Tab-separated table of C-alpha atoms in Angstrom:
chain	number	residue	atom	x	y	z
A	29	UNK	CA	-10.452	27.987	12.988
A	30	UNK	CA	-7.522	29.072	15.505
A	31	UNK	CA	-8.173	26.354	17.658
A	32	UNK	CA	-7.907	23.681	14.398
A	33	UNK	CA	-4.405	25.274	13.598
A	34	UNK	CA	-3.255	24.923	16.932
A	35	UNK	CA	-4.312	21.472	17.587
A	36	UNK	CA	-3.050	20.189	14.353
A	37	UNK	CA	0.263	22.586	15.314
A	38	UNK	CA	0.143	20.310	18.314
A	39	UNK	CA	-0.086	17.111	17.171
A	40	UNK	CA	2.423	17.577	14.879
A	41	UNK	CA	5.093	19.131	17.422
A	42	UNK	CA	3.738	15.921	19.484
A	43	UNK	CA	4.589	13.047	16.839
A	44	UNK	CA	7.631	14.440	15.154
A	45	UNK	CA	9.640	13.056	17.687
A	46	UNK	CA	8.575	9.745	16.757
A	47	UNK	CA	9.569	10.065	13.548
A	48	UNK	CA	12.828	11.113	14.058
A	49	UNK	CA	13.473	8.132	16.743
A	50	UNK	CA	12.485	5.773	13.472
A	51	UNK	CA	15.002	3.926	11.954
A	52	UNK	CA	15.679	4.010	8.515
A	53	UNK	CA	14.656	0.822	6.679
A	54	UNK	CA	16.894	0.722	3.676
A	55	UNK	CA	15.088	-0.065	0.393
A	56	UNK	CA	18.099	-0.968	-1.830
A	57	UNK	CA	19.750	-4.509	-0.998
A	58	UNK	CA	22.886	-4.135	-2.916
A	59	UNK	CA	23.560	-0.473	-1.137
A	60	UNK	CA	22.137	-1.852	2.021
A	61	UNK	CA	25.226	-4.387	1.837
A	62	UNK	CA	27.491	-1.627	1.009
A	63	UNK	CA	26.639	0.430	3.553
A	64	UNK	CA	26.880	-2.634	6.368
A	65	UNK	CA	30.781	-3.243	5.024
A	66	UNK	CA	31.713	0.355	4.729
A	67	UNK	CA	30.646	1.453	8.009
A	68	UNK	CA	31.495	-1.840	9.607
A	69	UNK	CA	27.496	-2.556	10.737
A	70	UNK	CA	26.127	-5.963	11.360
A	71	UNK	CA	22.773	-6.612	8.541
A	72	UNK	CA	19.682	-7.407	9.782
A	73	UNK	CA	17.269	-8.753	7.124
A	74	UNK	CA	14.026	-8.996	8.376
A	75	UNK	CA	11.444	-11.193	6.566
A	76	UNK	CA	7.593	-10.173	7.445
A	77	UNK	CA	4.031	-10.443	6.529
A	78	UNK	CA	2.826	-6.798	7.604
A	79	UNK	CA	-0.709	-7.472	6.637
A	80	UNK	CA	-1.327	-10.837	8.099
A	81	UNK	CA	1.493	-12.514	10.075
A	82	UNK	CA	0.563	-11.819	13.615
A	83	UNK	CA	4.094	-12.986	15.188
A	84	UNK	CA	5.640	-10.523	12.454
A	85	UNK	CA	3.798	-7.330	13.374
A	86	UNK	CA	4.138	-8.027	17.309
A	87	UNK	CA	8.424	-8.318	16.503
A	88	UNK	CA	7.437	-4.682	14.722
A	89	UNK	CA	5.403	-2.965	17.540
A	90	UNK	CA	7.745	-4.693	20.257
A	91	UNK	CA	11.068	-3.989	18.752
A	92	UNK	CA	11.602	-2.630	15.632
A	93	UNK	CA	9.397	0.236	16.618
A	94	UNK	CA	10.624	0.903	19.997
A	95	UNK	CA	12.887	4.111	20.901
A	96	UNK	CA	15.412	1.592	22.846
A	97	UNK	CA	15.959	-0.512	19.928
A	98	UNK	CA	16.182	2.489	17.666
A	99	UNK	CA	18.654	4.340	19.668
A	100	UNK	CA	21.105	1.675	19.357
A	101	UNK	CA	20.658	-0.063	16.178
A	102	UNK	CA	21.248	3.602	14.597
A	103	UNK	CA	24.984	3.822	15.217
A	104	UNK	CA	25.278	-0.421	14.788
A	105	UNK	CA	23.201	-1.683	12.602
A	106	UNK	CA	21.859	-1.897	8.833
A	107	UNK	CA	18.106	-2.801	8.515
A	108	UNK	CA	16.571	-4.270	5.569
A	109	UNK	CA	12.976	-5.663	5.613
A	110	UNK	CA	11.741	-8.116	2.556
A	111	UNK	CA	8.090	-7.742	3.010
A	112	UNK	CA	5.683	-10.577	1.651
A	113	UNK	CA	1.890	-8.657	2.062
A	114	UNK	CA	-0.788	-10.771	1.453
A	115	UNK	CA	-3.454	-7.751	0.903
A	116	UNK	CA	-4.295	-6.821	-2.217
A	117	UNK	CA	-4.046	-2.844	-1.427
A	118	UNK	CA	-0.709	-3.478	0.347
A	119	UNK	CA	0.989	-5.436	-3.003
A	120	UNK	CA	4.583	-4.934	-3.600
A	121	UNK	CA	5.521	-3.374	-7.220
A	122	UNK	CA	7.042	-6.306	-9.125
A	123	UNK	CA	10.361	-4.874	-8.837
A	124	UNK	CA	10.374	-5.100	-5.107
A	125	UNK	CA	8.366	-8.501	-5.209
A	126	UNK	CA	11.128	-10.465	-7.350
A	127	UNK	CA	13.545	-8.856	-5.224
A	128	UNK	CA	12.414	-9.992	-1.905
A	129	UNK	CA	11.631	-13.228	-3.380
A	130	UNK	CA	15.569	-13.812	-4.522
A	131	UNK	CA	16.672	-12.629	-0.721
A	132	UNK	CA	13.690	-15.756	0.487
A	133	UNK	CA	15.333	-17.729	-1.716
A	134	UNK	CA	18.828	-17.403	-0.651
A	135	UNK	CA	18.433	-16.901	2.798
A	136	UNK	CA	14.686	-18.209	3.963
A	137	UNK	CA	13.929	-20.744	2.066
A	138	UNK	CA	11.692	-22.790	4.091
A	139	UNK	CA	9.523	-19.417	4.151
A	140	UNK	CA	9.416	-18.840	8.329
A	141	UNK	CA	7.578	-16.036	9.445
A	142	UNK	CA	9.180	-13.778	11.177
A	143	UNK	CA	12.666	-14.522	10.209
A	144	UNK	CA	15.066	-12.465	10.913
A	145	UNK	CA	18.703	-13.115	9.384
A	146	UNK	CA	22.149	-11.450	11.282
A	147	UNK	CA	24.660	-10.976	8.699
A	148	UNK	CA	28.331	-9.546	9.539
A	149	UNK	CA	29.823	-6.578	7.800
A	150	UNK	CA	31.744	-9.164	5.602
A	151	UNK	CA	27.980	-10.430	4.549
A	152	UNK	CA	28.253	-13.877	6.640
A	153	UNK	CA	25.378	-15.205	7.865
A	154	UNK	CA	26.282	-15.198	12.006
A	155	UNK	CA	22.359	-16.064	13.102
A	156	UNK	CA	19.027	-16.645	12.479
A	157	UNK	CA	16.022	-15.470	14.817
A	158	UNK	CA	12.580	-15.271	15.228
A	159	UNK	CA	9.640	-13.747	17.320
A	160	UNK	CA	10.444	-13.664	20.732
A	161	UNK	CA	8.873	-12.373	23.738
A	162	UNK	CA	12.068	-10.326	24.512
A	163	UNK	CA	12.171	-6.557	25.753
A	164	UNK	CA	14.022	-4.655	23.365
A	165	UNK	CA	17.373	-4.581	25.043
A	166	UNK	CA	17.112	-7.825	25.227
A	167	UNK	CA	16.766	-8.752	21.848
A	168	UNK	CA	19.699	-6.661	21.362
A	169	UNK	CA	21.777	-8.960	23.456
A	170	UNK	CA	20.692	-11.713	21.682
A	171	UNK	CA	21.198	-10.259	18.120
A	172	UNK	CA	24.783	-8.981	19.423
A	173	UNK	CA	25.459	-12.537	20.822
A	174	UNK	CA	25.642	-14.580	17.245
A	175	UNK	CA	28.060	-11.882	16.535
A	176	UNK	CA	30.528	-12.873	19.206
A	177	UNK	CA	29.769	-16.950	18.679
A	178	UNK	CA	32.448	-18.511	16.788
């Protein structure tokens, strides 16, 4: 029984630092938004298929995920994902679902997979992205780049 306690001690002491290194997703577009012009944060609106789009869940494992990104796009960035699960145990509450599907139709609506959408802290629309076999850092550049494009 000691030796369950401790090994579940130990797992725990082992993941929580991935959890704190994971960053918050916001769940509200409107304060999402707010939060991206009152701190002065680009937007990043990430449209994915979690349960079914390969290209969208290697973006998530290779980027979103990783402790690089995360480290930076804490202090400069605003991350919203519009998730479109095809699964029946992964379905969206109909709330969320009409939600996501205004943001596809204002800002995907030729429905690309991955598509991730770089909007300024004034809500323009600076660039448009998808998967990419980039490292992390890299991905960054290129994010940061539409920013500096006139």
């Amino acid at each position: 029984m000691k030796n369950n306690v401790l090994f579940f001690f130990l797992v725990m002491v082992l993941l929580l630092p991935l959890s704190l290194l994971a960053q918050d997703w916001r769940t509200n577009w409107d304060d999402a938004k707010s939060e991206a012009e009152k701190e002065n944060k680009k937007l990043i609106l990430v449209f994915s298929g979690s349960d079914w789009c390969i290209p969208c869940i290697k973006l998530e494992k290779e980027v979103w995920e990783n402790s690089t990104f995360n480290e930076y796009a804490k202090d400069n960035y605003v991350l919203f994902r519009a998730d479109f699960p095809k699964r029946k145990k992964n379905k969206l509450d109909n709330i969320t679902q009409k939600r996501n599907d205004m943001l596809a139709a204002e800002y995907n609506p030729k429905g690309y997979f991955p598509f991730v959408v770089i909007i300024d802290s004034q809500g323009n629309v600076r660039g448009l992205l998808g998967y990419e076999k980039k490292s992390p850092k890299d991905y960054i550049t290129r994010i940061n780049q539409f920013l500096i494009e006139k």
